[in-house]
XYZ file of C-alpha atoms in Angstrom:
578
model
C -0.840 24.577 15.852
C 2.515 25.554 17.266
C 5.521 25.336 14.973
C 7.578 22.156 15.230
C 10.741 24.208 15.802
C 9.294 25.509 19.083
C 8.936 21.932 20.432
C 12.557 20.800 19.846
C 15.997 22.022 20.844
C 18.652 21.576 18.144
C 21.303 19.807 20.234
C 23.710 18.613 17.524
C 24.061 18.378 13.754
C 27.088 16.880 12.024
C 26.515 16.678 8.236
C 29.769 14.697 7.755
C 29.477 12.168 10.590
C 29.983 9.389 7.996
C 27.101 7.335 9.463
C 25.212 5.125 7.008
C 22.597 3.022 8.762
C 18.903 2.132 9.126
C 16.494 2.186 12.084
C 16.940 -1.578 12.528
C 20.679 -1.079 13.193
C 20.505 1.660 15.819
C 19.850 1.394 19.593
C 20.152 3.389 22.840
C 21.716 1.468 25.722
C 23.336 2.004 29.117
C 26.412 -0.017 28.181
C 28.491 0.747 31.282
C 25.797 0.800 33.990
C 26.525 4.441 34.857
C 22.992 5.754 34.173
C 23.995 7.332 30.854
C 22.633 5.865 27.664
C 24.997 5.545 24.711
C 24.091 5.443 21.030
C 25.083 2.136 19.399
C 25.107 2.049 15.597
C 25.745 -0.745 13.117
C 27.359 1.287 10.305
C 26.992 -0.148 6.781
C 30.079 1.699 5.515
C 30.241 1.550 1.727
C 28.103 -1.604 1.622
C 31.137 -3.676 0.656
C 33.794 -2.637 3.167
C 34.338 -0.411 6.209
C 31.401 -1.915 8.199
C 31.749 -0.903 11.854
C 30.038 -1.076 15.227
C 30.132 2.528 16.481
C 29.319 3.838 19.949
C 28.538 7.537 20.546
C 28.514 9.348 23.846
C 27.014 12.817 23.699
C 28.193 14.351 20.430
C 31.452 12.396 20.147
C 32.444 8.916 18.946
C 33.363 6.791 21.981
C 34.572 3.628 20.223
C 34.298 1.612 17.024
C 34.836 -2.051 16.146
C 35.129 -3.672 12.735
C 32.269 -5.857 11.521
C 33.008 -8.743 9.145
C 29.816 -8.408 7.105
C 26.866 -6.074 6.546
C 24.691 -5.729 9.683
C 20.986 -6.479 9.105
C 19.865 -5.698 12.651
C 21.155 -4.565 16.052
C 19.522 -4.868 19.487
C 20.486 -4.177 23.091
C 19.279 -6.791 25.590
C 19.915 -7.826 29.230
C 21.261 -11.388 28.969
C 21.911 -12.219 32.656
C 21.367 -11.062 36.239
C 25.055 -10.466 37.024
C 26.097 -7.223 38.687
C 26.661 -4.628 37.376
C 23.538 -4.953 35.213
C 25.041 -4.059 31.848
C 23.168 -5.066 28.688
C 24.736 -6.960 25.803
C 24.675 -5.911 22.141
C 23.628 -8.422 19.461
C 24.497 -7.701 15.829
C 22.883 -9.864 13.129
C 25.090 -10.277 10.080
C 24.668 -12.972 7.415
C 23.956 -16.340 9.125
C 25.598 -15.160 12.382
C 24.724 -13.198 15.516
C 27.710 -11.501 17.128
C 27.130 -10.828 20.830
C 29.195 -8.099 22.521
C 29.477 -7.697 26.314
C 31.207 -4.544 27.577
C 31.855 -3.765 23.887
C 34.031 -6.875 23.560
C 33.222 -9.979 21.475
C 31.468 -12.457 23.778
C 29.694 -15.074 21.653
C 28.994 -15.983 18.037
C 25.755 -17.806 17.208
C 25.364 -19.552 13.840
C 22.022 -20.443 12.280
C 21.472 -24.200 11.840
C 22.191 -25.517 8.348
C 19.294 -26.348 6.048
C 18.667 -29.701 4.422
C 20.583 -30.068 1.157
C 18.952 -31.413 -1.981
C 19.911 -35.155 -2.246
C 19.788 -35.051 -6.061
C 22.182 -32.096 -6.015
C 24.534 -34.076 -3.757
C 24.418 -37.022 -6.183
C 25.280 -34.777 -9.124
C 28.284 -33.272 -7.328
C 29.380 -36.771 -6.239
C 29.455 -37.786 -9.905
C 31.494 -34.669 -10.684
C 33.877 -35.570 -7.832
C 34.446 -39.044 -9.358
C 34.967 -37.417 -12.807
C 31.948 -39.332 -14.135
C 30.483 -36.184 -15.776
C 32.080 -33.124 -17.363
C 31.326 -29.509 -16.299
C 28.830 -28.893 -19.149
C 26.811 -31.997 -18.209
C 26.966 -30.876 -14.571
C 25.564 -27.496 -15.610
C 22.675 -29.068 -17.552
C 21.753 -31.372 -14.665
C 21.868 -28.542 -12.096
C 19.701 -26.318 -14.316
C 17.117 -29.116 -14.490
C 17.172 -29.437 -10.692
C 16.906 -25.673 -10.204
C 13.731 -25.480 -12.265
C 11.934 -28.501 -10.747
C 13.332 -29.307 -7.284
C 11.303 -28.471 -4.151
C 14.488 -27.952 -2.100
C 16.451 -24.957 -3.513
C 20.035 -25.373 -4.711
C 23.001 -24.452 -2.533
C 24.983 -21.241 -3.032
C 27.817 -23.262 -4.585
C 25.589 -24.627 -7.364
C 24.011 -21.236 -8.016
C 27.442 -19.627 -8.341
C 28.563 -22.417 -10.664
C 25.579 -21.795 -12.961
C 26.558 -18.115 -13.241
C 30.079 -18.869 -14.524
C 31.351 -18.640 -18.089
C 32.123 -22.044 -19.724
C 35.907 -21.507 -19.546
C 35.744 -20.894 -15.768
C 33.668 -23.964 -14.878
C 36.421 -26.584 -14.840
C 38.596 -24.673 -12.355
C 35.552 -24.066 -10.118
C 34.703 -27.804 -10.061
C 38.331 -28.748 -9.254
C 38.382 -26.240 -6.405
C 35.074 -27.169 -4.740
C 34.234 -30.786 -5.625
C 35.910 -32.257 -2.497
C 33.832 -30.094 -0.098
C 30.420 -31.278 1.137
C 27.237 -29.503 -0.042
C 25.815 -27.068 2.520
C 22.765 -24.826 2.470
C 22.947 -21.871 4.814
C 20.232 -19.237 5.308
C 20.780 -15.665 6.546
C 19.153 -13.418 9.136
C 16.798 -10.737 7.799
C 15.497 -9.138 11.029
C 16.047 -9.338 14.782
C 14.150 -8.365 17.950
C 14.018 -9.052 21.691
C 11.434 -10.757 23.927
C 11.306 -10.633 27.749
C 11.808 -14.127 29.153
C 9.590 -14.251 32.243
C 9.338 -10.724 33.718
C 7.998 -7.451 32.331
C 10.600 -5.199 34.027
C 12.588 -2.869 31.805
C 15.907 -4.535 32.738
C 14.509 -8.111 32.771
C 16.430 -10.849 30.957
C 15.422 -10.957 27.271
C 15.522 -13.618 24.562
C 16.594 -12.915 20.999
C 14.011 -13.329 18.224
C 15.359 -13.697 14.689
C 13.727 -13.981 11.274
C 15.532 -15.812 8.462
C 15.560 -15.764 4.658
C 13.856 -19.162 4.374
C 10.804 -17.960 6.366
C 11.618 -19.283 9.870
C 11.419 -17.380 13.167
C 13.657 -18.571 16.035
C 13.552 -17.603 19.725
C 16.993 -18.005 21.359
C 17.860 -18.565 24.990
C 19.767 -15.474 26.265
C 22.428 -17.423 28.189
C 23.095 -20.689 26.332
C 21.989 -19.312 22.892
C 20.089 -22.489 22.121
C 16.879 -22.455 20.083
C 13.923 -22.388 22.501
C 11.152 -22.197 19.895
C 10.777 -22.259 16.125
C 7.922 -20.881 14.007
C 7.371 -20.813 10.236
C 6.050 -18.119 7.892
C 4.765 -18.351 4.295
C 7.303 -15.738 3.140
C 10.599 -14.119 4.127
C 10.248 -11.740 7.134
C 11.621 -8.220 6.659
C 10.281 -6.221 9.638
C 9.515 -7.446 13.143
C 7.911 -6.220 16.356
C 7.793 -8.367 19.520
C 5.764 -7.909 22.700
C 4.981 -9.976 25.820
C 6.987 -12.615 27.728
C 8.208 -15.976 26.481
C 7.071 -17.964 29.547
C 3.642 -16.287 29.761
C 2.225 -14.962 26.473
C 3.879 -13.246 23.531
C 2.927 -11.844 20.159
C 5.294 -11.396 17.214
C 4.135 -9.113 14.399
C 6.085 -9.751 11.192
C 5.938 -7.943 7.841
C 6.974 -10.233 4.996
C 8.334 -9.848 1.503
C 5.042 -10.977 -0.069
C 3.344 -7.772 1.144
C 1.463 -9.384 4.055
C 1.741 -8.979 7.829
C 1.528 -12.118 9.972
C 0.905 -12.292 13.726
C 2.512 -15.198 15.620
C 1.454 -16.211 19.130
C 2.635 -18.598 21.782
C 1.806 -22.316 21.277
C 1.165 -21.741 17.565
C 4.042 -22.537 15.175
C 2.022 -21.074 12.266
C 0.654 -17.484 11.973
C -2.509 -16.763 13.958
C -3.665 -13.755 11.915
C -2.821 -12.329 8.481
C -3.129 -8.727 7.239
C -3.099 -8.313 3.454
C -1.755 -4.887 2.446
C -2.520 -3.001 -0.766
C 1.194 -2.178 -1.195
C 4.459 -3.436 0.300
C 5.340 -2.447 3.889
C 8.335 -0.150 4.418
C 8.242 0.203 8.209
C 6.307 -1.275 11.120
C 5.817 0.139 14.635
C 3.665 -1.058 17.546
C 1.867 1.708 19.451
C 0.096 0.341 22.510
C -2.126 -2.517 21.321
C -2.206 -1.290 17.732
C 0.194 -1.753 14.813
C 1.110 1.143 12.507
C 2.438 0.256 9.043
C 4.022 2.603 6.498
C 3.564 1.419 2.895
C 5.163 2.187 -0.456
C 2.052 3.933 -1.840
C 2.664 6.896 0.533
C 0.140 5.683 3.093
C 0.106 4.983 6.823
C -2.272 2.294 8.131
C -3.397 1.490 11.664
C -4.449 -2.064 12.610
C -5.511 -3.827 15.791
C -3.350 -6.692 17.077
C -5.890 -9.092 15.523
C -5.507 -7.541 12.067
C -8.609 -5.304 11.891
C -8.012 -2.059 9.996
C -8.643 1.093 12.051
C -7.580 4.040 9.871
C -5.497 5.224 6.912
C -3.483 8.443 6.610
C -2.198 9.722 3.253
C 1.342 11.108 3.213
C 2.875 13.820 0.993
C 5.960 11.727 0.113
C 7.261 8.117 0.288
C 8.138 6.693 3.725
C 11.858 6.152 4.384
C 11.753 4.984 8.029
C 9.603 4.953 11.174
C 10.103 4.753 14.934
C 8.040 4.877 18.129
C 8.028 8.088 20.163
C 7.292 6.984 23.743
C 7.207 9.417 26.670
C 5.941 7.360 29.653
C 6.463 10.278 32.072
C 3.911 12.334 30.115
C 1.748 9.411 29.027
C 2.331 10.326 25.383
C 2.882 7.941 22.487
C 3.213 8.762 18.798
C 4.826 7.479 15.618
C 7.748 9.276 13.969
C 7.592 8.929 10.172
C 10.608 9.932 8.061
C 9.656 11.037 4.545
C 11.580 11.417 1.290
C 10.751 15.162 1.147
C 13.177 15.958 4.039
C 10.473 15.969 6.729
C 9.685 13.904 9.802
C 5.989 13.759 10.710
C 4.683 12.954 14.180
C 1.413 10.992 14.058
C -0.842 10.235 16.997
C -3.201 7.653 15.561
C -4.138 9.157 12.182
C -3.675 12.758 13.352
C -0.583 14.674 12.259
C 0.400 16.575 15.418
C 3.818 17.947 14.416
C 6.215 18.301 11.473
C 10.022 18.476 11.726
C 12.072 19.838 8.797
C 15.451 18.153 8.224
C 18.397 19.277 6.049
C 18.556 15.887 4.284
C 16.422 12.760 3.812
C 16.299 10.782 7.077
C 17.278 7.085 6.837
C 17.071 6.077 10.509
C 15.230 7.375 13.583
C 15.650 6.541 17.264
C 13.797 8.182 20.173
C 14.449 7.664 23.868
C 16.842 8.385 26.698
C 20.264 9.556 25.497
C 22.797 10.542 28.112
C 20.529 11.661 30.930
C 17.896 13.317 28.735
C 14.659 11.347 28.273
C 13.117 12.958 25.189
C 15.971 12.758 22.688
C 15.397 12.307 18.966
C 18.363 10.899 17.024
C 18.348 10.748 13.224
C 20.871 9.814 10.558
C 20.599 11.114 7.007
C 21.144 9.762 3.510
C 24.363 11.776 3.171
C 25.840 10.281 6.365
C 24.877 13.095 8.757
C 23.872 12.835 12.429
C 21.061 14.966 13.903
C 20.255 15.122 17.632
C 17.205 17.037 18.899
C 15.841 17.272 22.442
C 12.147 17.669 23.182
C 11.462 20.768 25.271
C 9.870 20.181 28.638
C 7.282 22.852 27.758
C 6.369 21.199 24.440
C 2.681 20.389 24.015
C 1.261 18.274 21.202
C -2.322 19.075 20.216
C -4.755 16.194 19.988
C -6.260 17.620 16.811
C -4.778 17.123 13.390
C -2.520 19.969 12.241
C -3.077 18.996 8.584
C -5.956 20.560 6.660
C -8.976 18.333 6.553
C -12.624 18.037 7.587
C -13.804 20.171 10.529
C -13.760 18.782 14.058
C -17.573 18.986 14.178
C -17.702 16.220 11.587
C -16.312 13.703 14.086
C -18.837 14.658 16.822
C -21.598 12.054 17.082
C -25.150 13.214 16.492
C -27.475 13.288 19.471
C -29.983 10.766 18.130
C -33.192 10.807 20.229
C -34.401 7.679 21.915
C -36.974 5.470 20.191
C -40.491 6.742 20.889
C -43.600 4.613 21.439
C -44.888 5.700 18.014
C -41.660 4.464 16.375
C -41.923 1.089 18.156
C -45.593 0.765 17.132
C -44.732 1.538 13.497
C -41.936 -1.050 13.578
C -44.335 -3.700 14.899
C -46.903 -2.759 12.209
C -44.244 -3.103 9.481
C -43.262 -6.535 10.763
C -46.844 -7.782 10.880
C -47.926 -6.344 7.499
C -44.655 -6.647 5.595
C -46.145 -8.714 2.714
C -49.130 -6.419 2.151
C -46.918 -3.300 2.298
C -44.481 -4.779 -0.201
C -47.324 -5.657 -2.619
C -48.756 -2.122 -2.352
C -45.299 -0.676 -3.040
C -44.823 -2.907 -6.109
C -48.277 -1.911 -7.454
C -47.532 1.806 -6.998
C -44.160 1.327 -8.693
C -45.807 -0.413 -11.668
C -48.376 2.407 -11.957
C -45.592 4.973 -11.920
C -43.726 3.142 -14.696
C -46.922 2.901 -16.773
C -47.628 6.630 -16.330
C -44.049 7.458 -17.385
C -44.304 5.217 -20.454
C -47.634 6.805 -21.478
C -46.184 10.288 -21.074
C -43.187 9.321 -23.187
C -45.382 7.893 -25.982
C -47.567 11.031 -25.909
C -44.486 13.227 -26.147
C -43.216 11.245 -29.142
C -46.602 11.397 -30.880
C -46.982 15.126 -30.334
C -43.283 15.681 -31.201
C -42.757 17.748 -28.090
C -39.336 16.135 -27.915
C -38.212 15.561 -31.521
C -35.664 12.940 -30.458
C -35.284 9.424 -31.791
C -33.064 6.393 -31.246
C -32.692 3.373 -33.528
C -33.264 -0.156 -32.291
C -31.243 -1.769 -35.105
C -28.381 0.733 -35.499
C -26.398 2.563 -32.762
C -27.822 5.982 -33.762
C -29.433 8.861 -31.902
C -30.926 12.053 -33.415
C -32.697 15.165 -32.223
C -33.999 18.175 -34.169
C -34.077 21.885 -33.309
C -36.030 24.625 -35.185
C -34.708 28.194 -35.039
C -36.218 31.416 -36.346
C -39.491 33.371 -36.452
C -40.227 32.901 -40.159
C -40.757 32.919 -42.949
C -37.251 31.359 -43.061
C -36.507 28.704 -40.454
C -33.200 27.002 -39.728
C -33.530 23.285 -39.085
C -30.595 21.649 -37.195
C -30.348 17.885 -36.896
C -27.886 16.516 -34.293
C -26.883 12.951 -35.174
C -24.679 10.789 -32.944
C -23.198 7.302 -33.323
C -23.576 5.611 -29.913
C -21.524 2.494 -30.754
C -18.399 1.703 -28.681
C -15.896 1.546 -31.537
C -17.675 0.886 -34.890
C -18.170 3.803 -37.335
C -21.419 4.123 -39.334
C -21.387 5.059 -43.032
C -23.549 5.155 -46.214
C -26.461 6.993 -44.580
C -28.783 9.605 -46.070
C -31.466 12.010 -44.776
C -34.843 12.612 -46.433
C -37.559 15.140 -45.504
C -41.305 14.666 -46.082
C -43.473 17.834 -45.937
C -46.457 19.602 -47.532
C -45.056 21.363 -50.594
C -47.960 23.864 -50.561
C -46.821 25.138 -47.140
C -43.030 24.748 -47.153
C -40.123 24.643 -49.531
C -36.603 23.320 -48.823
C -33.417 23.926 -50.790
C -32.382 20.271 -50.454
C -34.869 17.682 -49.267
C -32.422 14.787 -49.604
C -28.664 14.608 -48.871
C -26.001 12.184 -47.687
C -24.545 11.998 -44.166
C -20.747 11.792 -43.718
C -19.080 8.874 -41.891
C -20.150 8.947 -38.220
C -17.277 8.438 -35.746
C -18.406 6.864 -32.406
C -19.193 9.327 -29.624
C -19.079 12.550 -31.712
C -22.093 14.813 -32.299
C -22.648 15.801 -35.962
C -24.834 18.935 -36.460
C -26.459 19.053 -39.939
C -28.171 22.322 -40.954
C -30.798 23.048 -43.616
C -33.253 25.890 -44.280
C -37.065 25.801 -44.616
C -39.167 28.557 -46.259
C -42.820 29.047 -45.287
C -45.031 29.699 -48.369
C -48.408 30.292 -46.655
C -49.708 33.621 -45.336
C -52.696 32.090 -43.518
C -50.842 31.578 -40.167
C -50.949 27.817 -40.241
C -48.214 25.267 -39.531
C -47.617 21.612 -40.254
C -45.347 18.674 -39.392
C -42.092 17.946 -41.222
C -41.015 14.318 -41.029
C -37.310 13.391 -41.030
C -36.084 9.973 -42.156
C -32.555 8.539 -41.794
C -32.037 5.866 -44.439
C -29.406 3.351 -45.404
C -28.396 3.753 -49.056
C -30.175 1.157 -51.172
C -32.794 0.434 -48.444
C -36.307 1.904 -48.291
C -37.058 1.176 -44.613
C -35.902 4.140 -42.447
C -33.490 3.570 -39.553
C -34.620 6.694 -37.660
C -37.764 8.836 -37.830
C -38.472 12.210 -36.213
C -41.562 14.428 -36.404
C -40.924 18.162 -36.168
C -43.789 20.502 -35.263
C -43.059 23.700 -37.182
C -43.992 26.976 -35.467
C -46.434 29.482 -37.026
C -44.604 31.840 -39.388
C -44.547 35.558 -38.596
C -44.287 36.488 -42.286
C -44.478 35.123 -45.820
C -41.766 34.204 -48.269
C -41.298 36.624 -51.155
C -41.021 34.766 -54.479
């Protein structure tokens, strides 16, 4: 495959752009209606301060506005049909959505308050009337926190974190204020209202910490529709039109992906992942999910798994690479090893090396160039690359793997008349055929058992196993004579219990053979290890005859052997000299 560097032009790299953001907080938008797309970024700053809404034009910073809190998501959406057709920017931050029109604050939407716990309200009312002291208040709130179905408010949770000396001042400061429970926004997306055009009016779709999904009207910012999830949504992809049919794919904090559809306030489908999702991208009718276990999964929109690709490093971010003019779609996957991989289905078609770990990716029209790839890095850098017009992505996988021939389907011949006749015969005579098979199988088992018994009787395989103790032994004779070396291999086959207090005894014809030691003890047998025990046998006869030596493994103090082996001694080539 061609090198990735030959597909992209390095348009701009600023390692000290001081941009700290994620893919959910970056968008390309024609803010001024002049045909040139600008880059809009929700900058996280230090995470505590210096949060800004930044707008880039080309390689330079066009404008920046201060944000009051950390942005959790940023989208560009057409909110009306007024001329000129300039889109608005919505920034989700805490429980609020800040809407900007022409880069000026236009509207602030606040999530509806949640129901407060009535028992918690009663407890604070008692504290307000000085009926209970701060320590009693703490004990009562701790009891509510552990048992109540409705969670405590932020005020109560903060109170429970305080040191005892700080509690009284906190109660005096807050006891007059009513109890409120407020959730926050975790993800945001857009949904076309009633037309599929690119510049059609779009609704806002927001996911909240308490597991709700709201669809907002783009003009009045009222809640058009509410749906509920079993867990907190973290990633969201929306497709379709609100008035016709829509589908919202949501990855949640419990490691599952839920698919919401129109006229169904609860999830329609559920995908259970083997590890937590890091990023989610829709490609056509399929959903691609990057997970923490360095894997990429493809699913249908009904939750059926299509494929899995294994990655060389953890996923940091993902984005869709869509080139409608060329009819090409792929998924851009940022990895922790300073690479960005381009996947078309499960095939890796290109690899881009980056100077730092990529934290956000955006692909689309920037300025007047359609195929622009914009990335921000962990160190705050900004990278802009432009896809060459001559760039070609191969359909085959550039990663090493099985040959292409493996994916080619075999040319299976059509079913012949003989095959059909055999199938009919098997259906009609299935019982008789099964009985014949079982009889043949029984005969085979009987023949094997007879052969095994014959082998044991003739000592062709001097191997034995105990039925009462977890022991196994086999014997090997070495040498041509008159001296033979006899090796016994003993093994304890138990899972964890050692065997001890064993002895070995040999029984043989003393006119034919002599042994230095015909009885000796066996050391402690550790489970799983093979213990070779050697002894020597002298042949006393010069008549060229041989006999059987019997081996017994005994328990000390018991006469009944645990193991028995019969060893057929070979004919000696000489005679022992006495």
